[in-house]
Coordinates of C-alpha atoms and ligand atoms in Angstrom, one line a residue:
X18 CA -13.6 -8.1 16.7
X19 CA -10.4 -6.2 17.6
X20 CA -6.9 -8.2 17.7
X21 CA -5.4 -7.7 20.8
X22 CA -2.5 -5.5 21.0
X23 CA 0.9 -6.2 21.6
X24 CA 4.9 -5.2 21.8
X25 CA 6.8 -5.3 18.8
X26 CA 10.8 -4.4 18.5
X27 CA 11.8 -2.3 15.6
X28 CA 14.0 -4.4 14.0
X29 CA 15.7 -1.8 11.7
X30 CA 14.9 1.8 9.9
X31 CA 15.4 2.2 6.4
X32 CA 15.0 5.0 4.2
X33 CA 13.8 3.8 1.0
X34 CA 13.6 7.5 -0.6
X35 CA 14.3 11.0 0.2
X36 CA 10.6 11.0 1.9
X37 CA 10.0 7.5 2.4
X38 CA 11.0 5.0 5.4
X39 CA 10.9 1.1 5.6
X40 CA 10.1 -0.1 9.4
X41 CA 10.6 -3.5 9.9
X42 CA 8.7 -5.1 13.3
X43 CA 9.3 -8.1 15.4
X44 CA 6.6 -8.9 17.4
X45 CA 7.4 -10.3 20.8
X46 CA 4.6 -12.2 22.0
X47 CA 3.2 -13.7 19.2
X48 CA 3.2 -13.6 15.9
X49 CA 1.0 -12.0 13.2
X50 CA -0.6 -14.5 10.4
X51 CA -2.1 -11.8 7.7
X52 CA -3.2 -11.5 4.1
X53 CA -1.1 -9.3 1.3
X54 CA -3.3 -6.0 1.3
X55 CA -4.5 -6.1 4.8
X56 CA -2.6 -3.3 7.6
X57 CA -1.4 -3.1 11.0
X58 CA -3.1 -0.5 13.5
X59 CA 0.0 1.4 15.4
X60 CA -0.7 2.7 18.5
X61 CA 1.7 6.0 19.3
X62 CA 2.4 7.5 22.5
X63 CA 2.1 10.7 21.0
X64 CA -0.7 13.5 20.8
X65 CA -3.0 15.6 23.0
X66 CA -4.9 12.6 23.4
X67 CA -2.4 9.4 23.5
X68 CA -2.4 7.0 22.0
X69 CA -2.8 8.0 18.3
X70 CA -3.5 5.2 16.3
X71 CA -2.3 4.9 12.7
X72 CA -2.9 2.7 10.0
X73 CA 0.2 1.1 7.8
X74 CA -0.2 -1.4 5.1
X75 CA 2.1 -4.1 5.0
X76 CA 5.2 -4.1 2.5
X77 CA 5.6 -7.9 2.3
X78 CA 4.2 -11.0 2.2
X79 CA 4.5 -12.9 5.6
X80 CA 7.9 -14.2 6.3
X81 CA 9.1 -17.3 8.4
X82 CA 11.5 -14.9 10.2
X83 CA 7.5 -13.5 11.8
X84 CA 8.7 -9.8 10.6
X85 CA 6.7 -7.6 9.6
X86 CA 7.9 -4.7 7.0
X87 CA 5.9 -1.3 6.6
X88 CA 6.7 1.7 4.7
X89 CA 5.6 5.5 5.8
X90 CA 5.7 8.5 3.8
X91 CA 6.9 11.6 5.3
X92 CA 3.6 14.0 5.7
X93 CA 4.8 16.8 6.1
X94 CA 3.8 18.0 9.7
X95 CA 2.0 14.8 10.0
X96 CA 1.7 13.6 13.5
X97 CA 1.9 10.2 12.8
X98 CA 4.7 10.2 10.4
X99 CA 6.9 12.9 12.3
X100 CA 6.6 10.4 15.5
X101 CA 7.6 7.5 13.2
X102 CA 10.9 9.5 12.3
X103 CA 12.0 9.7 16.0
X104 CA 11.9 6.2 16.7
X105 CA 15.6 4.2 16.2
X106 CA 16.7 0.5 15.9
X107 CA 15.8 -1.5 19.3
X108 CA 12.9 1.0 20.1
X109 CA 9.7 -0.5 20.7
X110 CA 6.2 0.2 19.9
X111 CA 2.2 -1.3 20.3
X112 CA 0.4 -2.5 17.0
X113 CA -2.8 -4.9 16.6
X114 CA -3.7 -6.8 13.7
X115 CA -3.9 -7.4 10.8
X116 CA -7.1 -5.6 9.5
X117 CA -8.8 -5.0 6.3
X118 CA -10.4 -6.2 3.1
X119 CA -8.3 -5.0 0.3
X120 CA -6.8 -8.5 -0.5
X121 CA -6.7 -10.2 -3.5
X122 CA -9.5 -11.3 -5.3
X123 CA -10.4 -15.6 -5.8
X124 CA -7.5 -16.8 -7.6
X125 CA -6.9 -16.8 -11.0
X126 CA -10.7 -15.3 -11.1
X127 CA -9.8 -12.3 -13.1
X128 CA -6.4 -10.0 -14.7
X129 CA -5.9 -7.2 -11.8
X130 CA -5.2 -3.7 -12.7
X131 CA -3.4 -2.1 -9.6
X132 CA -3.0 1.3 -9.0
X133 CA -1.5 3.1 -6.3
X134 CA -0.2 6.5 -5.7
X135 CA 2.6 7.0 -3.6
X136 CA 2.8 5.2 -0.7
X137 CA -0.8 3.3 -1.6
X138 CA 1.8 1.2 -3.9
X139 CA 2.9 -0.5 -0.1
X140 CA -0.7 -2.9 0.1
X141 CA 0.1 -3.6 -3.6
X142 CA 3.5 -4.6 -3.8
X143 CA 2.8 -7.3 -1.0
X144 CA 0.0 -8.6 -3.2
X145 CA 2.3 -8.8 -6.4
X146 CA 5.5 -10.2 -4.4
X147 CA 3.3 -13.0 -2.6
X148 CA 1.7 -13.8 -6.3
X149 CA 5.4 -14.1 -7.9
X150 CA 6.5 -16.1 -5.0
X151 CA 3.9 -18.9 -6.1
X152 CA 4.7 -18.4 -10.0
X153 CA 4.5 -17.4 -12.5
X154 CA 2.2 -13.6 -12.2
X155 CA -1.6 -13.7 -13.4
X156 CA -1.9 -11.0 -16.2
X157 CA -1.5 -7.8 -14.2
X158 CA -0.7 -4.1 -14.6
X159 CA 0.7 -2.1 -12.5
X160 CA 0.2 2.5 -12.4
X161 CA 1.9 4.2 -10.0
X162 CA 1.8 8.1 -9.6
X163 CA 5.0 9.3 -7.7
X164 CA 5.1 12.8 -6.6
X165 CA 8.5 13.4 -7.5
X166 CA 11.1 11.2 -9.7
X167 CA 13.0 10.0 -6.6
X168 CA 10.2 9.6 -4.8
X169 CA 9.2 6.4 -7.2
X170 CA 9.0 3.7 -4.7
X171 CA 10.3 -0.1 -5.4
X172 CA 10.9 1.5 -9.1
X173 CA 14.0 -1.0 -9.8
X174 CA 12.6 -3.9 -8.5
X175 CA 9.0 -3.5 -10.9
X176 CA 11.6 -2.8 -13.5
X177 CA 13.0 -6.1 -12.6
X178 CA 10.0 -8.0 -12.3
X179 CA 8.6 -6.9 -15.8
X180 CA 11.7 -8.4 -17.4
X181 CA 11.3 -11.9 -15.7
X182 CA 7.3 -11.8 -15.4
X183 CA 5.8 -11.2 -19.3
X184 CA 2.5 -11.0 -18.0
X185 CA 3.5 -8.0 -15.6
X186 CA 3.4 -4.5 -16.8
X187 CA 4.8 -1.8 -14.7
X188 CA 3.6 1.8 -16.0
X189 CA 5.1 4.3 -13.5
X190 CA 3.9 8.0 -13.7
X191 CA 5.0 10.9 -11.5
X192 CA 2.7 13.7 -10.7
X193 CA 3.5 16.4 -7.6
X194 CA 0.1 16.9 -7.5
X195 CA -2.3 13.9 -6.8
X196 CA -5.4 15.6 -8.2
X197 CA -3.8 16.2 -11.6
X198 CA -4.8 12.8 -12.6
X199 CA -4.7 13.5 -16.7
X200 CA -1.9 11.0 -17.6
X201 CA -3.1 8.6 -14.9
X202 CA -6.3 8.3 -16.5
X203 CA -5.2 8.6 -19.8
X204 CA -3.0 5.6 -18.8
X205 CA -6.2 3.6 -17.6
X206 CA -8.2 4.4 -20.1
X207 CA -5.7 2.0 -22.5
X208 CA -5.4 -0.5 -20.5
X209 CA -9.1 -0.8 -19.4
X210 CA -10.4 -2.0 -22.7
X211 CA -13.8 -2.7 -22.2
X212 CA -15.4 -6.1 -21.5
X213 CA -11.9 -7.0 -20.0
X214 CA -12.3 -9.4 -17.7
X215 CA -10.1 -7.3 -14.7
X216 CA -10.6 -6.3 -11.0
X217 CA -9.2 -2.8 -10.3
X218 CA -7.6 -2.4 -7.0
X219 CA -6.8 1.5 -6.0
X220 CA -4.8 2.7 -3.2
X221 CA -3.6 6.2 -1.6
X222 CA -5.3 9.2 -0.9
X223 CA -8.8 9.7 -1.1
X224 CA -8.1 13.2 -3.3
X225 CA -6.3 10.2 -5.7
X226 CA -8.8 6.8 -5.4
X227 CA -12.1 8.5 -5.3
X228 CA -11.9 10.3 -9.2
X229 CA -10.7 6.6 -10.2
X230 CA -13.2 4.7 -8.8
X231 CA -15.5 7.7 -10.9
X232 CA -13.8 6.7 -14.0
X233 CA -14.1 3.5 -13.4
X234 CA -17.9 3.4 -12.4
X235 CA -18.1 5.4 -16.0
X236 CA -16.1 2.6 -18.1
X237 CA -19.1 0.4 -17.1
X238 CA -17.8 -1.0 -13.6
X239 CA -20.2 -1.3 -10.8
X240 CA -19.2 0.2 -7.5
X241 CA -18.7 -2.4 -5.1
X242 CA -16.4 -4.2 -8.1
X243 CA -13.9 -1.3 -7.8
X244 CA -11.7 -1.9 -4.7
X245 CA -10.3 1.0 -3.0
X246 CA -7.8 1.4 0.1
X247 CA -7.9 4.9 1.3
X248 CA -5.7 6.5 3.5
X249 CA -7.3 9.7 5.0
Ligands
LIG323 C1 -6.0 1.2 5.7 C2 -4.9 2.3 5.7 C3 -3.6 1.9 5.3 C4 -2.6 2.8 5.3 N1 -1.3 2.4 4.9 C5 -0.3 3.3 4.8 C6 1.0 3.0 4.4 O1 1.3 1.8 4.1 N2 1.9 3.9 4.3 C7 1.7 5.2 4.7 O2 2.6 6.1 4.6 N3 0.4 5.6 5.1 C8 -0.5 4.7 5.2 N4 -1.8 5.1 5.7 C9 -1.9 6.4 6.2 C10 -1.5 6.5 7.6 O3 -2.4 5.8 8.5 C11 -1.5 8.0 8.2 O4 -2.7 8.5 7.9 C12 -0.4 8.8 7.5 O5 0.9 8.3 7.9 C13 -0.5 10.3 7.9 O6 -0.6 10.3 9.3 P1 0.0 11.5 10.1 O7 -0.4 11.4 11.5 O8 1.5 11.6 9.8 O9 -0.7 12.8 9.4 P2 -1.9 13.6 10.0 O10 -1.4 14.5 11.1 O11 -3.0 12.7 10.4 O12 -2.3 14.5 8.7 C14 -3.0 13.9 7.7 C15 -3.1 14.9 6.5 O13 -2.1 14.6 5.6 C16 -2.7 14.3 4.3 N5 -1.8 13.2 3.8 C17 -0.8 13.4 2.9 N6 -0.3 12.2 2.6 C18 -0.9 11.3 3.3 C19 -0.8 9.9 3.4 N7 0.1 9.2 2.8 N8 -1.7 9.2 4.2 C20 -2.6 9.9 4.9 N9 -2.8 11.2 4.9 C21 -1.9 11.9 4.1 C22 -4.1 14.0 4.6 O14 -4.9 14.3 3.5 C23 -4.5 14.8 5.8 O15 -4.9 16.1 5.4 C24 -2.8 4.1 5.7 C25 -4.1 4.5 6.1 C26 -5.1 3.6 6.1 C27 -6.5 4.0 6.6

Protein backbone atom coordinates (compact mmCIF):
# COMPACT_ATOMS: atom_id res chain seq x y z
CA UNK A 1 0.00 0.00 0.00
CA UNK A 2 1.38 3.50 -0.69
CA UNK A 3 2.42 5.76 2.50
CA UNK A 4 0.80 8.88 2.21
CA UNK A 5 2.76 11.79 1.29
CA UNK A 6 3.66 14.65 3.18
CA UNK A 7 5.77 18.17 3.68
CA UNK A 8 9.13 17.96 4.89
CA UNK A 9 11.64 21.07 5.64
CA UNK A 10 15.09 20.74 4.37
CA UNK A 11 16.86 21.06 7.39
CA UNK A 12 20.42 21.72 5.93
CA UNK A 13 22.59 20.96 2.47
CA UNK A 14 25.78 19.53 2.69
CA UNK A 15 28.24 18.61 0.27
CA UNK A 16 29.86 15.55 1.30
CA UNK A 17 32.23 15.39 -1.98
CA UNK A 18 32.95 17.29 -5.02
CA UNK A 19 29.79 15.31 -6.62
CA UNK A 20 27.98 14.30 -3.71
CA UNK A 21 25.28 16.18 -1.42
CA UNK A 22 23.92 15.21 2.15
CA UNK A 23 20.03 16.44 2.46
CA UNK A 24 18.79 16.32 5.75
CA UNK A 25 14.64 16.28 6.01
CA UNK A 26 12.32 17.24 8.82
CA UNK A 27 9.14 16.08 8.25
CA UNK A 28 6.23 18.26 9.49
CA UNK A 29 3.33 16.21 9.99
CA UNK A 30 4.41 13.18 11.17
CA UNK A 31 7.16 11.40 11.45
CA UNK A 32 8.73 8.49 9.44
CA UNK A 33 9.54 5.07 11.49
CA UNK A 34 11.84 3.01 8.79
CA UNK A 35 14.32 0.18 8.49
CA UNK A 36 18.32 0.76 7.67
CA UNK A 37 18.20 -0.08 3.77
CA UNK A 38 14.78 0.87 3.03
CA UNK A 39 14.29 4.65 0.86
CA UNK A 40 12.13 7.61 0.63
CA UNK A 41 10.07 8.27 -2.63
CA UNK A 42 10.63 12.32 -3.47
CA UNK A 43 8.14 13.87 -5.22
CA UNK A 44 9.71 17.04 -7.50
CA UNK A 45 7.93 19.75 -8.93
CA UNK A 46 9.95 19.43 -11.85
CA UNK A 47 9.64 17.80 -15.42
CA UNK A 48 7.37 17.83 -18.46
CA UNK A 49 5.14 15.84 -16.49
CA UNK A 50 5.30 17.01 -12.65
CA UNK A 51 5.80 15.58 -10.26
CA UNK A 52 8.97 13.45 -10.93
CA UNK A 53 9.35 11.04 -8.39
CA UNK A 54 12.74 9.85 -7.19
CA UNK A 55 13.97 7.29 -5.08
CA UNK A 56 16.83 8.02 -2.17
CA UNK A 57 18.08 5.61 0.29
CA UNK A 58 18.41 6.70 3.64
CA UNK A 59 21.99 7.67 5.12
CA UNK A 60 21.15 6.95 8.74
CA UNK A 61 19.60 4.98 11.08
CA UNK A 62 16.43 6.74 12.52
CA UNK A 63 17.11 9.44 14.95
CA UNK A 64 15.02 10.81 18.01
CA UNK A 65 15.51 14.23 16.50
CA UNK A 66 12.69 12.39 13.48
CA UNK A 67 15.40 13.63 10.71
CA UNK A 68 15.87 12.04 8.02
CA UNK A 69 19.47 12.19 6.18
CA UNK A 70 19.90 11.28 2.33
CA UNK A 71 22.74 11.56 0.09
CA UNK A 72 22.50 12.31 -3.96
CA UNK A 73 25.12 11.96 -6.47
CA UNK A 74 25.40 14.50 -9.03
CA UNK A 75 24.21 12.78 -12.53
CA UNK A 76 25.26 14.62 -14.64
CA UNK A 77 22.25 16.26 -16.60
CA UNK A 78 20.10 14.17 -14.32
CA UNK A 79 16.83 15.63 -13.75
CA UNK A 80 16.33 14.52 -10.46
CA UNK A 81 19.72 15.37 -9.15
CA UNK A 82 20.12 18.86 -11.04
CA UNK A 83 16.58 19.80 -9.21
CA UNK A 84 18.10 18.55 -5.91
CA UNK A 85 21.01 21.10 -6.39
CA UNK A 86 18.59 24.13 -6.64
CA UNK A 87 16.92 23.64 -3.53
CA UNK A 88 18.49 25.66 -0.21
CA UNK A 89 18.12 25.45 3.68
CA UNK A 90 14.36 26.13 4.71
CA UNK A 91 13.00 25.00 1.28
CA UNK A 92 10.50 22.49 1.33
CA UNK A 93 9.69 19.42 -0.49
CA UNK A 94 6.90 16.15 -0.73
CA UNK A 95 8.31 12.55 0.09
CA UNK A 96 6.38 9.21 1.16
CA UNK A 97 7.68 6.38 2.87
CA UNK A 98 9.72 4.43 3.69
CA UNK A 99 9.80 1.59 0.98
CA UNK A 100 11.76 -1.38 0.16
CA UNK A 101 13.19 -4.72 1.09
CA UNK A 102 16.87 -4.32 1.06
CA UNK A 103 17.11 -4.55 4.95
CA UNK A 104 19.14 -6.52 6.88
CA UNK A 105 18.88 -10.05 7.08
CA UNK A 106 17.58 -12.15 10.74
CA UNK A 107 20.05 -11.17 13.13
CA UNK A 108 23.11 -12.64 13.80
CA UNK A 109 21.78 -15.33 10.92
CA UNK A 110 24.78 -14.95 8.79
CA UNK A 111 28.45 -12.69 8.20
CA UNK A 112 27.25 -9.92 5.49
CA UNK A 113 29.38 -8.98 2.56
CA UNK A 114 28.23 -5.43 1.46
CA UNK A 115 28.97 -3.89 -1.64
CA UNK A 116 28.10 -0.74 -2.99
CA UNK A 117 29.27 1.45 -5.68
CA UNK A 118 29.16 4.95 -5.29
CA UNK A 119 26.30 6.32 -3.95
CA UNK A 120 24.63 2.52 -3.43
CA UNK A 121 27.11 2.70 -0.30
CA UNK A 122 24.15 5.31 1.21
CA UNK A 123 21.38 2.00 2.00
CA UNK A 124 24.62 0.29 3.40
CA UNK A 125 26.13 2.70 5.63
CA UNK A 126 22.66 3.06 7.55
CA UNK A 127 22.70 -0.72 7.93
CA UNK A 128 26.37 -0.81 9.36
CA UNK A 129 25.86 2.44 11.66
CA UNK A 130 22.45 1.02 13.16
CA UNK A 131 24.45 -2.45 13.68
CA UNK A 132 27.46 -0.55 15.54
CA UNK A 133 25.11 1.44 17.50
CA UNK A 134 23.75 -1.93 19.16
CA UNK A 135 27.54 -3.38 19.57
CA UNK A 136 29.79 -4.70 18.82
CA UNK A 137 29.58 -5.44 14.45
CA UNK A 138 28.64 -9.14 13.26
CA UNK A 139 31.65 -10.22 10.96
CA UNK A 140 31.12 -7.99 7.88
CA UNK A 141 32.98 -6.66 4.91
CA UNK A 142 32.65 -3.87 3.37
CA UNK A 143 33.76 -3.07 -1.10
CA UNK A 144 33.12 0.10 -2.24
CA UNK A 145 33.95 1.16 -5.93
CA UNK A 146 34.39 5.07 -6.06
CA UNK A 147 34.57 6.67 -9.41
CA UNK A 148 37.18 8.95 -8.57
CA UNK A 149 39.61 9.23 -5.28
CA UNK A 150 37.60 12.12 -3.79
CA UNK A 151 34.60 10.90 -4.69
CA UNK A 152 35.08 7.88 -1.85
CA UNK A 153 32.13 8.49 0.20
CA UNK A 154 32.14 8.14 4.31
CA UNK A 155 35.94 6.95 3.43
CA UNK A 156 37.30 8.31 7.05
CA UNK A 157 34.61 7.26 9.04
CA UNK A 158 34.96 3.21 7.53
CA UNK A 159 38.55 3.96 8.27
CA UNK A 160 37.54 4.68 11.68
CA UNK A 161 35.16 2.06 12.25
CA UNK A 162 37.70 -0.68 11.10
CA UNK A 163 40.04 0.39 13.89
CA UNK A 164 37.38 0.17 16.74
CA UNK A 165 35.26 -2.76 15.15
CA UNK A 166 37.84 -5.96 14.46
CA UNK A 167 35.21 -7.82 12.85
CA UNK A 168 34.68 -4.90 10.18
CA UNK A 169 36.68 -4.83 7.10
CA UNK A 170 36.52 -1.84 4.84
CA UNK A 171 38.06 -2.58 1.27
CA UNK A 172 37.62 0.61 -0.77
CA UNK A 173 38.29 0.47 -4.54
CA UNK A 174 37.88 3.27 -7.06
CA UNK A 175 36.98 2.71 -10.65
CA UNK A 176 35.69 5.79 -13.20
CA UNK A 177 34.11 3.24 -14.94
CA UNK A 178 31.41 0.97 -13.14
CA UNK A 179 31.52 -1.76 -15.69
CA UNK A 180 35.29 -2.30 -15.29
CA UNK A 181 34.56 -4.53 -12.43
CA UNK A 182 38.19 -6.66 -12.52
CA UNK A 183 39.48 -5.51 -9.08
CA UNK A 184 36.01 -5.52 -7.66
CA UNK A 185 35.62 -8.96 -8.42
CA UNK A 186 38.96 -9.96 -7.90
CA UNK A 187 38.35 -8.42 -4.40
CA UNK A 188 35.16 -10.73 -3.92
CA UNK A 189 36.41 -13.55 -5.13
CA UNK A 190 38.91 -13.58 -1.71
CA UNK A 191 36.61 -12.82 0.54
CA UNK A 192 33.79 -15.17 -0.76
CA UNK A 193 35.53 -18.35 0.30
CA UNK A 194 33.21 -20.94 -0.50
CA UNK A 195 30.81 -22.60 1.98
CA UNK A 196 31.03 -19.27 3.99
CA UNK A 197 28.17 -18.85 5.67
CA UNK A 198 27.47 -14.89 4.24
CA UNK A 199 24.54 -12.99 2.73
CA UNK A 200 25.75 -10.57 -0.01
CA UNK A 201 24.00 -7.31 -0.16
CA UNK A 202 24.77 -5.20 -3.59
CA UNK A 203 23.79 -1.70 -4.29
CA UNK A 204 24.20 1.00 -7.17
CA UNK A 205 23.70 0.85 -10.65
CA UNK A 206 22.32 -1.93 -12.45
CA UNK A 207 25.44 -1.74 -15.11
CA UNK A 208 27.41 -2.46 -11.37
CA UNK A 209 24.89 -5.08 -9.32
CA UNK A 210 23.75 -7.16 -12.13
CA UNK A 211 27.54 -8.72 -13.24
CA UNK A 212 27.86 -9.33 -9.22
CA UNK A 213 24.88 -11.01 -8.64
CA UNK A 214 26.40 -13.19 -11.98
CA UNK A 215 29.41 -13.86 -10.00
CA UNK A 216 27.77 -14.60 -7.35
CA UNK A 217 25.10 -17.05 -8.81
CA UNK A 218 28.48 -18.72 -10.24
CA UNK A 219 30.35 -19.10 -6.64
CA UNK A 220 27.38 -21.38 -5.93
CA UNK A 221 24.71 -18.75 -4.55
CA UNK A 222 21.17 -19.10 -5.49
CA UNK A 223 19.48 -16.03 -6.87
CA UNK A 224 16.93 -14.94 -4.60
CA UNK A 225 19.97 -15.27 -1.68
CA UNK A 226 21.84 -12.42 -3.50
CA UNK A 227 20.14 -9.13 -2.45
CA UNK A 228 20.40 -6.30 -4.76
CA UNK A 229 19.23 -2.52 -4.60
CA UNK A 230 19.26 -1.00 -7.95
CA UNK A 231 19.09 2.29 -8.86
CA UNK A 232 18.07 2.72 -12.57
C1 LIG B 1 15.50 2.07 -4.40
C2 LIG B 1 16.39 3.20 -4.92
C3 LIG B 1 17.22 3.88 -4.05
C4 LIG B 1 18.03 4.91 -4.52
N1 LIG B 1 18.86 5.55 -3.64
C5 LIG B 1 19.68 6.54 -4.09
C6 LIG B 1 20.57 7.21 -3.21
O1 LIG B 1 20.61 6.95 -2.00
N2 LIG B 1 21.37 8.17 -3.73
C7 LIG B 1 21.36 8.48 -5.07
O2 LIG B 1 22.13 9.36 -5.50
N3 LIG B 1 20.51 7.88 -5.93
C8 LIG B 1 19.67 6.93 -5.46
N4 LIG B 1 18.80 6.32 -6.33
C9 LIG B 1 18.75 6.81 -7.72
C10 LIG B 1 17.80 8.03 -7.80
O3 LIG B 1 16.46 7.63 -7.56
C11 LIG B 1 17.82 8.69 -9.18
O4 LIG B 1 17.58 7.72 -10.15
C12 LIG B 1 19.16 9.36 -9.45
O5 LIG B 1 19.34 10.46 -8.56
C13 LIG B 1 19.21 9.87 -10.88
O6 LIG B 1 18.04 10.62 -11.12
P1 LIG B 1 18.09 11.84 -12.11
O7 LIG B 1 16.69 12.30 -12.35
O8 LIG B 1 19.09 12.86 -11.62
O9 LIG B 1 18.71 11.20 -13.42
P2 LIG B 1 17.89 10.82 -14.75
O10 LIG B 1 17.55 12.05 -15.51
O11 LIG B 1 16.74 9.91 -14.38
O12 LIG B 1 19.02 10.00 -15.51
C14 LIG B 1 19.29 8.69 -15.12
C15 LIG B 1 20.47 8.20 -15.97
O13 LIG B 1 21.64 8.40 -15.21
C16 LIG B 1 22.32 7.16 -15.01
N5 LIG B 1 22.84 7.21 -13.63
C17 LIG B 1 24.10 7.54 -13.29
N6 LIG B 1 24.26 7.52 -11.97
C18 LIG B 1 23.06 7.17 -11.44
C19 LIG B 1 22.58 6.98 -10.09
N7 LIG B 1 23.38 7.16 -9.03
N8 LIG B 1 21.32 6.61 -9.92
C20 LIG B 1 20.49 6.44 -10.98
N9 LIG B 1 20.87 6.61 -12.27
C21 LIG B 1 22.15 6.98 -12.49
C22 LIG B 1 21.27 6.08 -15.26
O14 LIG B 1 21.88 4.91 -15.71
C23 LIG B 1 20.37 6.71 -16.27
O15 LIG B 1 20.87 6.49 -17.58
C24 LIG B 1 17.99 5.28 -5.88
C25 LIG B 1 17.14 4.60 -6.76
C26 LIG B 1 16.35 3.58 -6.30
C27 LIG B 1 15.42 2.87 -7.27
Amino acid sequence: MAEPTQIADIVSLTGLTPHTTELVLRPIERSILFKPGQWLSLQLPFGDHPPLNRAYSLAEPPSPTGHLTLVYDHVPEGKGSCYLSSLRTGDRISLSGPYGRFVLPDPDSKNLLLIGRYSGLVPLRCMILSLARQGPLPPTTLITQAPGPAEQLYHEEFIALAKSHPSFRYLPLVSDDPTNMATTIAAIRQVAVKGQNFTPMIAGIKSFTRPLRTLFMELGFDRREVRLETYD
